[in-house]
Short mmCIF file of N, CA and C and ligand atoms in Angstrom, two decimals:
data_model
loop_
_atom_site.label_atom_id
_atom_site.label_comp_id
_atom_site.label_asym_id
_atom_site.label_seq_id
_atom_site.Cartn_x
_atom_site.Cartn_y
_atom_site.Cartn_z
N MET A 30 80.88 148.72 100.89
CA MET A 30 81.48 147.61 100.16
C MET A 30 82.40 148.18 99.08
N SER A 31 83.57 147.56 98.90
CA SER A 31 84.44 148.03 97.82
C SER A 31 84.03 147.33 96.52
N HIS A 32 84.40 147.92 95.43
CA HIS A 32 84.01 147.39 94.13
C HIS A 32 84.77 146.08 93.88
N PRO A 33 84.07 145.00 93.42
CA PRO A 33 84.76 143.72 93.19
C PRO A 33 85.95 143.82 92.24
N CYS A 34 85.90 144.75 91.27
CA CYS A 34 87.03 144.88 90.34
C CYS A 34 88.31 145.32 91.07
N GLN A 35 88.16 146.00 92.20
CA GLN A 35 89.34 146.45 92.94
C GLN A 35 90.05 145.30 93.64
N HIS A 36 89.43 144.12 93.59
CA HIS A 36 90.05 142.93 94.18
C HIS A 36 90.19 141.84 93.12
N CYS A 37 90.30 142.27 91.86
CA CYS A 37 90.33 141.29 90.77
C CYS A 37 91.42 141.68 89.77
N GLY A 38 91.05 142.44 88.74
CA GLY A 38 92.04 142.84 87.72
C GLY A 38 92.29 141.77 86.66
N ALA A 39 91.54 140.68 86.71
CA ALA A 39 91.81 139.56 85.79
C ALA A 39 91.69 139.97 84.32
N CYS A 40 90.71 140.79 84.00
CA CYS A 40 90.53 141.14 82.58
C CYS A 40 91.68 142.02 82.08
N CYS A 41 92.37 142.70 82.96
CA CYS A 41 93.51 143.54 82.57
C CYS A 41 94.76 142.69 82.33
N ALA A 42 94.67 141.42 82.64
CA ALA A 42 95.80 140.51 82.49
C ALA A 42 95.34 139.23 81.79
N ARG A 43 94.44 139.41 80.84
CA ARG A 43 93.92 138.25 80.13
C ARG A 43 93.70 138.50 78.64
N PHE A 44 93.33 139.72 78.30
CA PHE A 44 92.96 140.01 76.91
C PHE A 44 93.86 141.07 76.29
N ARG A 45 93.95 141.03 74.97
CA ARG A 45 94.61 142.14 74.27
C ARG A 45 93.66 143.33 74.30
N VAL A 46 94.17 144.48 74.69
CA VAL A 46 93.35 145.69 74.78
C VAL A 46 93.71 146.57 73.58
N ALA A 47 92.90 146.47 72.53
CA ALA A 47 93.17 147.15 71.27
C ALA A 47 92.12 148.22 71.02
N PHE A 48 92.56 149.35 70.49
CA PHE A 48 91.62 150.45 70.25
C PHE A 48 92.19 151.40 69.20
N HIS A 49 91.32 152.27 68.71
CA HIS A 49 91.73 153.21 67.67
C HIS A 49 92.73 154.22 68.23
N TRP A 50 93.72 154.57 67.41
CA TRP A 50 94.79 155.46 67.89
C TRP A 50 94.25 156.81 68.34
N SER A 51 93.07 157.19 67.85
CA SER A 51 92.52 158.51 68.23
C SER A 51 92.14 158.57 69.72
N GLU A 52 92.16 157.44 70.40
CA GLU A 52 91.92 157.45 71.85
C GLU A 52 93.20 157.73 72.64
N THR A 53 94.29 157.92 71.95
CA THR A 53 95.56 158.22 72.64
C THR A 53 95.82 159.73 72.60
N THR A 54 96.83 160.15 73.33
CA THR A 54 97.18 161.57 73.38
C THR A 54 97.72 162.08 72.04
N ASP A 55 97.97 161.18 71.10
CA ASP A 55 98.34 161.65 69.76
C ASP A 55 97.21 162.46 69.13
N PHE A 56 95.98 162.21 69.59
CA PHE A 56 94.82 162.93 69.05
C PHE A 56 94.06 163.67 70.14
N ASP A 57 93.90 162.99 71.28
CA ASP A 57 93.07 163.53 72.36
C ASP A 57 93.95 163.78 73.60
N PRO A 58 94.14 165.03 73.99
CA PRO A 58 95.00 165.32 75.14
C PRO A 58 94.53 164.63 76.42
N ALA A 59 93.26 164.27 76.48
CA ALA A 59 92.74 163.58 77.67
C ALA A 59 92.74 162.06 77.49
N GLY A 60 93.33 161.59 76.40
CA GLY A 60 93.32 160.16 76.12
C GLY A 60 94.44 159.42 76.82
N MET A 61 94.60 158.16 76.44
CA MET A 61 95.65 157.33 77.02
C MET A 61 97.03 157.83 76.53
N PRO A 62 97.98 158.06 77.44
CA PRO A 62 99.31 158.47 76.99
C PRO A 62 99.85 157.50 75.93
N VAL A 63 100.20 158.06 74.78
CA VAL A 63 100.55 157.20 73.65
C VAL A 63 101.76 156.33 73.96
N GLU A 64 102.64 156.80 74.84
CA GLU A 64 103.84 156.01 75.14
C GLU A 64 103.50 154.74 75.92
N LEU A 65 102.28 154.64 76.43
CA LEU A 65 101.86 153.42 77.13
C LEU A 65 101.18 152.44 76.19
N THR A 66 101.18 152.78 74.91
CA THR A 66 100.57 151.91 73.90
C THR A 66 101.64 151.49 72.90
N GLU A 67 101.29 150.53 72.06
CA GLU A 67 102.18 150.17 70.96
C GLU A 67 101.33 149.97 69.71
N PRO A 68 101.92 150.26 68.54
CA PRO A 68 101.15 150.13 67.31
C PRO A 68 100.71 148.69 67.08
N LEU A 69 99.50 148.54 66.57
CA LEU A 69 98.99 147.20 66.28
C LEU A 69 98.82 147.01 64.77
N ASP A 70 98.14 147.95 64.15
CA ASP A 70 98.02 147.94 62.69
C ASP A 70 97.85 149.39 62.23
N ALA A 71 97.35 149.59 61.04
CA ALA A 71 97.31 150.94 60.48
C ALA A 71 96.45 151.90 61.31
N HIS A 72 95.46 151.37 61.99
CA HIS A 72 94.52 152.24 62.69
C HIS A 72 94.45 152.02 64.20
N ARG A 73 95.03 150.92 64.64
CA ARG A 73 94.84 150.56 66.05
C ARG A 73 96.16 150.47 66.80
N VAL A 74 96.04 150.69 68.10
CA VAL A 74 97.15 150.47 69.03
C VAL A 74 96.65 149.48 70.08
N SER A 75 97.59 148.97 70.86
CA SER A 75 97.17 148.14 72.00
C SER A 75 97.88 148.65 73.24
N MET A 76 97.27 148.40 74.38
CA MET A 76 97.93 148.76 75.63
C MET A 76 99.21 147.94 75.73
N ARG A 77 100.29 148.58 76.12
CA ARG A 77 101.55 147.85 76.28
C ARG A 77 101.37 146.70 77.26
N GLY A 78 101.88 145.57 76.89
CA GLY A 78 101.81 144.40 77.75
C GLY A 78 100.65 143.48 77.45
N THR A 79 99.70 143.96 76.64
CA THR A 79 98.52 143.11 76.43
C THR A 79 98.56 142.32 75.12
N ASP A 80 99.43 142.69 74.19
CA ASP A 80 99.52 141.94 72.94
C ASP A 80 100.61 140.89 73.11
N SER A 81 100.30 139.92 73.94
CA SER A 81 101.32 138.96 74.37
C SER A 81 100.63 137.65 74.72
N ARG A 82 101.43 136.59 74.78
CA ARG A 82 100.85 135.29 75.18
C ARG A 82 100.38 135.32 76.63
N ALA A 83 101.01 136.12 77.43
CA ALA A 83 100.62 136.27 78.84
C ALA A 83 100.34 137.75 79.08
N PRO A 84 99.17 138.20 78.66
CA PRO A 84 98.89 139.64 78.72
C PRO A 84 98.93 140.18 80.15
N HIS A 85 99.44 141.39 80.27
CA HIS A 85 99.39 142.10 81.56
C HIS A 85 99.55 143.58 81.24
N CYS A 86 98.48 144.32 81.38
CA CYS A 86 98.51 145.73 81.01
C CYS A 86 99.53 146.49 81.84
N ILE A 87 100.26 147.36 81.19
CA ILE A 87 101.28 148.17 81.85
C ILE A 87 100.67 149.05 82.96
N ASN A 88 99.41 149.34 82.85
CA ASN A 88 98.76 150.23 83.83
C ASN A 88 98.26 149.51 85.08
N LEU A 89 98.30 148.19 85.06
CA LEU A 89 97.71 147.45 86.19
C LEU A 89 98.69 147.41 87.36
N ASP A 90 98.27 147.97 88.46
CA ASP A 90 99.06 147.92 89.70
C ASP A 90 98.48 146.84 90.61
N GLY A 91 99.34 146.11 91.28
CA GLY A 91 98.88 145.09 92.21
C GLY A 91 98.91 143.71 91.60
N THR A 92 98.38 142.76 92.33
CA THR A 92 98.38 141.36 91.91
C THR A 92 96.96 140.92 91.62
N VAL A 93 96.78 140.26 90.47
CA VAL A 93 95.44 139.79 90.10
C VAL A 93 94.86 138.94 91.24
N GLY A 94 93.64 139.25 91.59
CA GLY A 94 92.98 138.54 92.68
C GLY A 94 93.22 139.19 94.03
N GLY A 95 94.16 140.14 94.07
CA GLY A 95 94.41 140.91 95.29
C GLY A 95 93.95 142.34 95.08
N ARG A 96 94.54 143.24 95.80
CA ARG A 96 94.17 144.64 95.66
C ARG A 96 94.81 145.19 94.38
N VAL A 97 94.02 145.70 93.46
CA VAL A 97 94.55 146.18 92.19
C VAL A 97 93.98 147.57 91.87
N SER A 98 94.68 148.24 90.98
CA SER A 98 94.15 149.51 90.47
C SER A 98 94.75 149.78 89.10
N CYS A 99 94.08 150.64 88.37
CA CYS A 99 94.55 151.08 87.05
C CYS A 99 95.19 152.45 87.22
N ARG A 100 96.43 152.57 86.78
CA ARG A 100 97.14 153.85 86.96
C ARG A 100 96.52 154.98 86.17
N HIS A 101 95.77 154.66 85.14
CA HIS A 101 95.16 155.71 84.32
C HIS A 101 93.68 155.42 84.15
N TYR A 102 93.03 155.14 85.23
CA TYR A 102 91.62 154.72 85.17
C TYR A 102 90.75 155.74 84.44
N GLU A 103 90.94 157.02 84.73
CA GLU A 103 90.10 158.04 84.10
C GLU A 103 90.36 158.15 82.60
N ARG A 104 91.53 157.67 82.17
CA ARG A 104 91.90 157.74 80.75
C ARG A 104 91.75 156.39 80.05
N ARG A 105 91.23 155.41 80.74
CA ARG A 105 91.20 154.05 80.16
C ARG A 105 90.43 154.06 78.84
N PRO A 106 90.90 153.24 77.89
CA PRO A 106 90.29 153.26 76.55
C PRO A 106 88.97 152.51 76.50
N SER A 107 88.32 152.59 75.34
CA SER A 107 86.96 152.06 75.20
C SER A 107 86.82 150.58 75.53
N PRO A 108 87.78 149.69 75.18
CA PRO A 108 87.56 148.29 75.55
C PRO A 108 87.45 148.11 77.07
N CYS A 109 88.18 148.91 77.81
CA CYS A 109 88.13 148.81 79.28
C CYS A 109 86.79 149.34 79.79
N ARG A 110 86.31 150.39 79.18
CA ARG A 110 85.01 150.95 79.60
C ARG A 110 83.87 150.01 79.22
N ASP A 111 84.04 149.30 78.10
CA ASP A 111 82.96 148.45 77.59
C ASP A 111 82.86 147.12 78.33
N LEU A 112 83.96 146.67 78.92
CA LEU A 112 83.91 145.37 79.61
C LEU A 112 83.28 145.58 80.99
N VAL A 113 82.04 145.17 81.10
CA VAL A 113 81.29 145.38 82.34
C VAL A 113 81.44 144.14 83.21
N ALA A 114 81.62 144.35 84.49
CA ALA A 114 81.72 143.23 85.42
C ALA A 114 80.39 142.48 85.48
N ALA A 115 80.47 141.17 85.60
CA ALA A 115 79.27 140.34 85.62
C ALA A 115 78.31 140.78 86.72
N TRP A 116 77.10 141.03 86.32
CA TRP A 116 75.97 141.34 87.20
C TRP A 116 76.03 142.71 87.85
N GLU A 117 77.02 143.51 87.46
CA GLU A 117 77.05 144.86 88.06
C GLU A 117 75.78 145.63 87.70
N PHE A 118 75.33 145.40 86.46
CA PHE A 118 74.11 146.09 86.03
C PHE A 118 73.03 145.07 85.68
N GLY A 119 73.07 143.92 86.37
CA GLY A 119 71.99 142.95 86.25
C GLY A 119 72.12 141.99 85.09
N ALA A 120 73.28 141.93 84.44
CA ALA A 120 73.44 141.03 83.30
C ALA A 120 74.74 140.24 83.43
N PRO A 121 74.77 139.04 82.84
CA PRO A 121 76.02 138.27 82.87
C PRO A 121 77.08 138.92 81.99
N SER A 122 78.32 138.53 82.19
CA SER A 122 79.43 139.03 81.36
C SER A 122 80.40 137.88 81.13
N PRO A 123 80.23 137.17 79.99
CA PRO A 123 81.11 136.03 79.72
C PRO A 123 82.58 136.40 79.74
N GLN A 124 82.94 137.59 79.27
CA GLN A 124 84.35 138.00 79.29
C GLN A 124 84.88 138.09 80.71
N CYS A 125 84.08 138.67 81.58
CA CYS A 125 84.47 138.79 82.98
C CYS A 125 84.63 137.39 83.58
N ASP A 126 83.66 136.53 83.32
CA ASP A 126 83.73 135.17 83.85
C ASP A 126 84.98 134.44 83.36
N ARG A 127 85.27 134.59 82.05
CA ARG A 127 86.43 133.89 81.47
C ARG A 127 87.73 134.39 82.07
N ALA A 128 87.83 135.69 82.22
CA ALA A 128 89.06 136.26 82.79
C ALA A 128 89.25 135.78 84.23
N ARG A 129 88.20 135.82 85.01
CA ARG A 129 88.31 135.39 86.40
C ARG A 129 88.67 133.90 86.48
N ALA A 130 88.02 133.10 85.63
CA ALA A 130 88.28 131.65 85.67
C ALA A 130 89.74 131.36 85.38
N ALA A 131 90.34 132.15 84.48
CA ALA A 131 91.74 131.91 84.13
C ALA A 131 92.66 132.10 85.33
N TYR A 132 92.20 132.82 86.32
CA TYR A 132 93.00 133.06 87.53
C TYR A 132 92.43 132.30 88.74
N GLY A 133 91.53 131.37 88.46
CA GLY A 133 90.98 130.57 89.54
C GLY A 133 90.01 131.33 90.44
N LEU A 134 89.47 132.42 89.92
CA LEU A 134 88.53 133.22 90.70
C LEU A 134 87.10 132.83 90.32
N ALA A 135 86.25 132.66 91.28
CA ALA A 135 84.86 132.29 91.03
C ALA A 135 84.15 133.42 90.28
N PRO A 136 83.19 133.07 89.43
CA PRO A 136 82.45 134.14 88.74
C PRO A 136 81.68 134.99 89.74
N LEU A 137 81.52 136.25 89.39
CA LEU A 137 80.67 137.12 90.22
C LEU A 137 79.22 136.67 90.05
N THR A 138 78.43 136.92 91.04
CA THR A 138 77.00 136.60 91.01
C THR A 138 76.23 137.86 91.42
N PRO A 139 74.92 137.84 91.28
CA PRO A 139 74.16 139.00 91.74
C PRO A 139 74.44 139.31 93.21
N GLU A 140 74.72 138.27 93.99
CA GLU A 140 74.99 138.48 95.42
C GLU A 140 76.29 139.25 95.65
N SER A 141 77.21 139.17 94.67
CA SER A 141 78.49 139.87 94.82
C SER A 141 78.30 141.37 94.97
N TRP A 142 77.14 141.86 94.54
CA TRP A 142 76.92 143.30 94.53
C TRP A 142 76.07 143.77 95.70
N LYS A 143 75.72 142.85 96.58
CA LYS A 143 74.96 143.25 97.76
C LYS A 143 75.93 143.80 98.80
N SER A 144 75.52 144.76 99.53
CA SER A 144 76.44 145.49 100.41
C SER A 144 77.02 144.62 101.50
N ASP A 145 76.37 143.52 101.86
CA ASP A 145 76.92 142.67 102.90
C ASP A 145 77.68 141.48 102.31
N ALA A 146 77.91 141.50 100.97
CA ALA A 146 78.63 140.38 100.34
C ALA A 146 80.10 140.41 100.73
S1 SF4 B 107 87.41 140.34 85.30
FE1 SF4 B 107 85.41 141.18 85.89
S2 SF4 B 107 85.52 141.51 88.13
FE2 SF4 B 107 87.62 141.25 87.33
S3 SF4 B 107 88.32 143.36 86.98
FE3 SF4 B 107 87.51 142.57 85.05
S4 SF4 B 107 85.37 143.23 85.01
FE4 SF4 B 107 86.09 143.43 87.13
S1 SF4 B 108 94.11 150.51 80.94
FE1 SF4 B 108 93.53 150.13 83.05
S2 SF4 B 108 91.46 149.23 82.95
FE2 SF4 B 108 92.42 149.05 80.91
S3 SF4 B 108 93.41 147.03 80.83
FE3 SF4 B 108 94.94 148.51 81.52
S4 SF4 B 108 94.87 148.43 83.77
FE4 SF4 B 108 92.97 147.52 82.97
#
C-alpha cells in the first residue's frame, strides 16, 4: 500500500508553514534551502508560497488529491514533521482533517492504514 499522504498533499496547500530560521541552511547545512523560504518576522521564516491567502508550498510537486511529493522531504521543517496524518499512529489529527476537507477529500480513518484499503 502506498502512503495516503502521497495521494493528498492538502496540508502543504492549506496552512502557513512557519519555523525558526535556524532550520534553514543559513544555520544548518542539512536544513531547508534558505532561498525556498521568506522572512516572516525577527526569528521566523515561512516556506515560500505558504504565507498567502491561497497557500501552496513551493516544494509541493503534483496536484492536491492526486499523486504528490515534497521536493525536499528529507529537509522538511518541523511543522511538516509535526503534522501527523490522521490515524497513522492511532490518533485523530484535526489539522489533517481540516486540510483534506478544504479540498473535498474525506478524512482518513483507521481503515485507511490497512494494507487492503
Ligand atoms: S492532509 Fe493529512 S493525509 Fe494529506 S498530506 Fe497532510 S497529513 Fe497527509
Ligand atoms: S516543505 Fe514539503 S512537506 Fe512541508 S509543506 Fe512544503 S511540500 Fe509539504
